[in-house]
Amino acid sequence: MSYRIAVRELVEFTAKSGDLDLRFTPAPTAQEGIEGHRVVASRRGPGYQAEVALTAEFGALSLRGRADGYDPGRQLLEEVKTYRGDLSRLPDNQRALHWAQAKCYGAMLCAERELEALDIALVYFDIGSQTETPVTEHFTAWELQAFFHEHCTRFLHWAEQEMAHRRARDASLADLRFPHPEFRHGQRPLAEGVYRAARDGQCLLAQAPTGIGKTIGTLFPLLKALPGQQIDRVFFLTAKTPGRALALEAAQKLMHTPTSQPDPQGARLRVLELTARDKACVHSDKECHGDSCPLAKGFYDHLPAARAAAIALADADADADVGVGVGVGVGVGVGVGVGDTTADNSDADKSPLLDQPTLQRIAHDHQVCPYYLSQELARWSDVVIGDYNYFFDVSALLYSLTVARDWKVAVLADEAHNLVDRAREMYSAELQPAALAALRKIVPATLKRPLGRLQKAWDTLHDTDQEYACRDELPAGFVAALHNSIVKIADYQSAHPLETGPELLRFYFDALHFQDLLERFGAHSFMDLLTPRHGAGHALRIRNVIPAPHLAERLRACHTLTLFSATLTPPELHRHLLGLPETTTFLDVPSPFDARQLTVRIVDRISTRYRDREASLAPIAELIATQYRHTPGNYLAFFSSHDYLQRALAAFREAHPDIPVREQARTMDEAARTAFLAGFGTQTQGIAFAVLGGAFGEGIDLPGERLIGAFVATLGLPQVNAMNEKVMDCLQAHFGAGYDYTYLYPGLQKVVQAAGRVIRRREDRGVVYLIDDRFRQGKVRALLPAWWQVD
């Protein structure tokens, strides 16, 4: 067994040193970098060899790389690095990394071509001026081989450790047992479907009811498939924090389930949790560089010890006392989703999970940034649990690693009905007039002119009195002004890196993202201009409607992809909008619940249409109060908007002041959400008013007496407005189902998700009121779960 590694990865592991420094330095885009390399190669004479592929073996290491160019006549190897701005500002540790890569290529070239000596040039190519700055040194083959051997030797121990872990991991997974005496009703067909998809390298859409344990029902069979399919990594992707917590708990359960091996330890897995930078940051008041943040100072000097400590902990015997808490309770009342709905934390004190509390502790011990430590550990973990954006976004870490390292990956997307809207957000962009106006007041004189030209070009776009307008394309003058502004800002920031304020950086990145999507603009998106309610000007936005073209490369990078949720009907919606392969299979798992468990009543005497909402308030209040007085307990009442919620709550309080109520606020941090959910206790009673599709409409587990009923006073249909009508036209043109894809299906998914909070276990009992006459329509009824018996 050999360990394959690229030279660039090798030197990043062995040669990086110094501070973590994220001060903005404008870098060429990937396309500009490719073009820069092409320009340099075109300037060389006959016989020059570009893109020289190199390989080498060192013990168990199998190395590969591609040198940018070689001139046999001069025995000169070139490594080209494109840049923008002032070359003298390039950090010394970055230059050292460039030399390490070039010298390793030199050693490999000398060995392949039996050279006794070699000149090596780092050629720094300025994208702006198109000028070259070569830095050349002469080396003997012996010197290069000694350097190469030193770095290979330094990495070889790590590689041998990684190969040993892979063997132990695969052996334990081959003998892994399900962590409960038997599958729940519905779990076995779900698990079999996931396993078959992994075995056959296919994509699976799995619709399975809430409460059957989808997390363990998907993770277990996928892990079982890893050894046979030689899968390198599993990415468990979620839309919200509770899903991440459930995945961590399920992984912990599998790591503590004895196998049939003589050594009875459970799955030997390195499980990593990724969280957003703002949540992981310890010094949010400081900038991300060594002159400001103590955890950035000497980051790469401290990283090897921190990395080794984290991996040693992850590889520790699960039965050893490693003293690390699971740290995933998050106080949101979610159950583990396997076996009982209460998490089994009996092994919490000895869990080797690399969750956020564990990473914070290791980072503290070694004085490194916990966020960037987690980014590094993503390279060495078997199961990575994080948000959708880590694989599907424009600059997704896990996708980039998959491509760069040629990984064979398996992806699980939890609550996958959210993925369409999340992907649309990832591939949309917006420029705000207020941001440009404010920026023009504070920028230096050198930037006032290009930003002024952009403002003038922007002002010409809105040529009507309408508050909302769509455009098929942008004038060449605006595109040129936008590009010129981006270039001028980048040049200024290169020359004055310490004078760049947050407003300028924010606008720069927004403009870059907008320009990038503008270059990829097509029939999958449209552009619109919206006049804000406050302030002058109009926002300019590229709105993605069909994420499929943007996601195509990411889907191809998956060996297998399983998207699972309780609401994936109809499957065509997700196949079309996400661009899933034609071979994608759809699995609809039967519900384990009985119609006698849930009373579903349609209240068709009340209309919740916008024009009827005022008249609906008193009847809804009376309906809720009548049900509560008949069967006191914990209830959720869902409304289509915060405005509707507030009006309904006011009417309810006035008519029934004795009934306890609480409400979902417009903005709630994690602590506020936790407090809201804590009100659903086994000894509490009352009505919680919430917004359909919000934080409490899905992904929360309130079993038994914690929730005995729900009122859904809306079909959840998106608001009819000019923008949504444009979305409908786009989807109609592509798929012939514009209204259904835009309004009906997304709305009913929210309704079913919200109602699904009530019945979580086979012993639960409850009631759901669907309040609107439209719930009687046949097309709507067909989208409700088949096991419901609707009155």
mmCIF file of C-alpha atoms in Angstrom, residues 140-285:
data_model
loop_
_atom_site.group_PDB
_atom_site.id
_atom_site.type_symbol
_atom_site.label_atom_id
_atom_site.label_comp_id
_atom_site.label_asym_id
_atom_site.label_seq_id
_atom_site.Cartn_x
_atom_site.Cartn_y
_atom_site.Cartn_z
ATOM 1 C CA THR A 140 23.666 20.525 -7.297
ATOM 2 C CA ALA A 141 21.607 17.379 -7.645
ATOM 3 C CA TRP A 142 22.965 16.241 -4.260
ATOM 4 C CA GLU A 143 21.737 19.404 -2.556
ATOM 5 C CA LEU A 144 18.288 19.038 -4.060
ATOM 6 C CA GLN A 145 18.068 15.345 -3.186
ATOM 7 C CA ALA A 146 19.086 16.057 0.403
ATOM 8 C CA PHE A 147 16.386 18.730 0.659
ATOM 9 C CA PHE A 148 13.803 16.435 -0.916
ATOM 10 C CA HIS A 149 14.691 13.506 1.351
ATOM 11 C CA GLU A 150 14.517 15.698 4.445
ATOM 12 C CA HIS A 151 10.939 16.758 3.682
ATOM 13 C CA CYS A 152 9.829 13.293 2.604
ATOM 14 C CA THR A 153 11.290 11.790 5.769
ATOM 15 C CA ARG A 154 9.465 14.398 7.848
ATOM 16 C CA PHE A 155 6.157 13.440 6.240
ATOM 17 C CA LEU A 156 6.741 9.679 6.008
ATOM 18 C CA HIS A 157 5.972 9.005 9.684
ATOM 19 C CA TRP A 158 2.679 10.845 9.321
ATOM 20 C CA ALA A 159 1.862 8.917 6.142
ATOM 21 C CA GLU A 160 2.563 5.571 7.823
ATOM 22 C CA GLN A 161 0.290 6.612 10.683
ATOM 23 C CA GLU A 162 -2.430 7.554 8.178
ATOM 24 C CA MET A 163 -2.184 4.235 6.350
ATOM 25 C CA ALA A 164 -2.340 2.321 9.637
ATOM 26 C CA HIS A 165 -5.414 4.294 10.637
ATOM 27 C CA ARG A 166 -7.062 3.581 7.272
ATOM 28 C CA ARG A 167 -6.493 -0.156 7.687
ATOM 29 C CA ALA A 168 -7.883 -0.109 11.224
ATOM 30 C CA ARG A 169 -10.804 2.064 10.156
ATOM 31 C CA ASP A 170 -11.822 -0.177 7.283
ATOM 32 C CA ALA A 171 -11.454 -3.338 9.366
ATOM 33 C CA SER A 172 -13.684 -1.924 12.102
ATOM 34 C CA LEU A 173 -16.297 -0.715 9.613
ATOM 35 C CA ALA A 174 -16.446 -4.079 7.865
ATOM 36 C CA ASP A 175 -17.519 -5.598 11.199
ATOM 37 C CA LEU A 176 -19.619 -2.659 12.373
ATOM 38 C CA ARG A 177 -22.960 -3.563 13.914
ATOM 39 C CA PHE A 178 -26.139 -1.530 14.101
ATOM 40 C CA PRO A 179 -26.097 0.174 17.518
ATOM 41 C CA HIS A 180 -29.564 -1.061 18.559
ATOM 42 C CA PRO A 181 -31.088 -4.521 18.941
ATOM 43 C CA GLU A 182 -33.267 -3.956 15.884
ATOM 44 C CA PHE A 183 -34.069 -1.379 13.234
ATOM 45 C CA ARG A 184 -37.002 0.907 13.722
ATOM 46 C CA HIS A 185 -39.893 0.557 11.329
ATOM 47 C CA GLY A 186 -38.683 2.192 8.105
ATOM 48 C CA GLN A 187 -34.993 2.327 9.050
ATOM 49 C CA ARG A 188 -34.044 -0.915 7.293
ATOM 50 C CA PRO A 189 -35.338 0.036 3.806
ATOM 51 C CA LEU A 190 -33.706 3.443 4.245
ATOM 52 C CA ALA A 191 -30.386 1.865 5.230
ATOM 53 C CA GLU A 192 -30.551 -0.632 2.370
ATOM 54 C CA GLY A 193 -31.227 2.150 -0.121
ATOM 55 C CA VAL A 194 -28.236 4.186 1.093
ATOM 56 C CA TYR A 195 -25.958 1.143 0.999
ATOM 57 C CA ARG A 196 -27.006 0.230 -2.550
ATOM 58 C CA ALA A 197 -26.437 3.815 -3.730
ATOM 59 C CA ALA A 198 -22.921 3.758 -2.239
ATOM 60 C CA ARG A 199 -22.205 0.327 -3.705
ATOM 61 C CA ASP A 200 -23.346 1.370 -7.173
ATOM 62 C CA GLY A 201 -21.904 4.900 -7.086
ATOM 63 C CA GLN A 202 -25.304 6.520 -7.526
ATOM 64 C CA CYS A 203 -27.395 9.378 -6.217
ATOM 65 C CA LEU A 204 -30.377 8.706 -3.958
ATOM 66 C CA LEU A 205 -33.340 10.865 -2.991
ATOM 67 C CA ALA A 206 -34.721 9.346 0.185
ATOM 68 C CA GLN A 207 -38.008 10.569 1.623
ATOM 69 C CA ALA A 208 -38.487 9.170 5.106
ATOM 70 C CA PRO A 209 -40.868 10.237 7.887
ATOM 71 C CA THR A 210 -39.749 12.247 10.881
ATOM 72 C CA GLY A 211 -38.995 10.257 13.985
ATOM 73 C CA ILE A 212 -37.645 7.034 12.453
ATOM 74 C CA GLY A 213 -33.992 7.893 13.023
ATOM 75 C CA LYS A 214 -32.876 9.066 9.570
ATOM 76 C CA THR A 215 -29.488 10.229 10.846
ATOM 77 C CA ILE A 216 -28.306 6.830 12.071
ATOM 78 C CA GLY A 217 -30.300 5.150 9.296
ATOM 79 C CA THR A 218 -28.170 6.868 6.654
ATOM 80 C CA LEU A 219 -24.794 7.179 8.402
ATOM 81 C CA PHE A 220 -24.554 3.524 9.482
ATOM 82 C CA PRO A 221 -25.017 1.933 6.020
ATOM 83 C CA LEU A 222 -22.751 4.481 4.365
ATOM 84 C CA LEU A 223 -19.949 3.710 6.807
ATOM 85 C CA LYS A 224 -20.502 -0.004 6.188
ATOM 86 C CA ALA A 225 -19.957 0.639 2.468
ATOM 87 C CA LEU A 226 -16.633 2.465 2.905
ATOM 88 C CA PRO A 227 -14.241 -0.542 2.937
ATOM 89 C CA GLY A 228 -15.745 -2.314 -0.072
ATOM 90 C CA GLN A 229 -15.911 0.827 -2.183
ATOM 91 C CA GLN A 230 -12.585 2.257 -0.959
ATOM 92 C CA ILE A 231 -14.297 5.540 -0.095
ATOM 93 C CA ASP A 232 -11.943 8.070 1.460
ATOM 94 C CA ARG A 233 -14.271 10.495 3.234
ATOM 95 C CA VAL A 234 -17.879 10.955 4.331
ATOM 96 C CA PHE A 235 -19.337 14.466 4.437
ATOM 97 C CA PHE A 236 -22.492 14.814 6.500
ATOM 98 C CA LEU A 237 -23.997 18.162 5.508
ATOM 99 C CA THR A 238 -26.811 19.918 7.331
ATOM 100 C CA ALA A 239 -28.918 23.034 6.980
ATOM 101 C CA LYS A 240 -29.082 23.926 10.665
ATOM 102 C CA THR A 241 -27.274 23.426 13.972
ATOM 103 C CA PRO A 242 -29.643 20.746 15.382
ATOM 104 C CA GLY A 243 -28.894 18.487 12.422
ATOM 105 C CA ARG A 244 -25.187 18.783 13.138
ATOM 106 C CA ALA A 245 -25.794 17.832 16.768
ATOM 107 C CA LEU A 246 -27.761 14.728 15.751
ATOM 108 C CA ALA A 247 -25.008 13.638 13.365
ATOM 109 C CA LEU A 248 -22.347 13.994 16.062
ATOM 110 C CA GLU A 249 -24.430 11.980 18.498
ATOM 111 C CA ALA A 250 -25.037 9.256 15.902
ATOM 112 C CA ALA A 251 -21.319 9.071 15.093
ATOM 113 C CA GLN A 252 -20.518 8.823 18.790
ATOM 114 C CA LYS A 253 -23.022 5.981 19.141
ATOM 115 C CA LEU A 254 -21.354 4.041 16.307
ATOM 116 C CA MET A 255 -17.910 4.627 17.784
ATOM 117 C CA HIS A 256 -19.072 3.026 21.023
ATOM 118 C CA THR A 257 -20.906 0.041 19.504
ATOM 119 C CA PRO A 258 -18.684 -3.062 19.860
ATOM 120 C CA THR A 259 -17.795 -4.889 16.658
ATOM 121 C CA SER A 260 -17.430 -8.635 16.210
ATOM 122 C CA GLN A 261 -13.643 -8.343 16.106
ATOM 123 C CA PRO A 262 -11.475 -9.772 18.884
ATOM 124 C CA ASP A 263 -10.829 -6.149 19.779
ATOM 125 C CA PRO A 264 -14.410 -5.079 20.546
ATOM 126 C CA GLN A 265 -13.958 -1.337 20.000
ATOM 127 C CA GLY A 266 -16.548 0.317 17.768
ATOM 128 C CA ALA A 267 -15.915 2.160 14.535
ATOM 129 C CA ARG A 268 -12.422 3.633 14.439
ATOM 130 C CA LEU A 269 -13.345 6.995 13.011
ATOM 131 C CA ARG A 270 -12.031 10.515 13.109
ATOM 132 C CA VAL A 271 -15.150 12.644 13.274
ATOM 133 C CA LEU A 272 -14.791 16.404 12.833
ATOM 134 C CA GLU A 273 -17.320 19.180 13.305
ATOM 135 C CA LEU A 274 -16.960 22.318 11.183
ATOM 136 C CA THR A 275 -18.641 25.525 12.311
ATOM 137 C CA ALA A 276 -18.783 29.051 10.966
ATOM 138 C CA ARG A 277 -15.815 31.304 11.553
ATOM 139 C CA ASP A 278 -17.755 33.841 13.624
ATOM 140 C CA LYS A 279 -18.896 31.095 16.029
ATOM 141 C CA ALA A 280 -15.437 29.528 16.397
ATOM 142 C CA CYS A 281 -13.482 32.791 16.727
ATOM 143 C CA VAL A 282 -12.058 33.412 20.206
ATOM 144 C CA HIS A 283 -10.908 36.994 19.601
ATOM 145 C CA SER A 284 -13.680 38.515 17.514
ATOM 146 C CA ASP A 285 -12.409 42.002 18.372
#
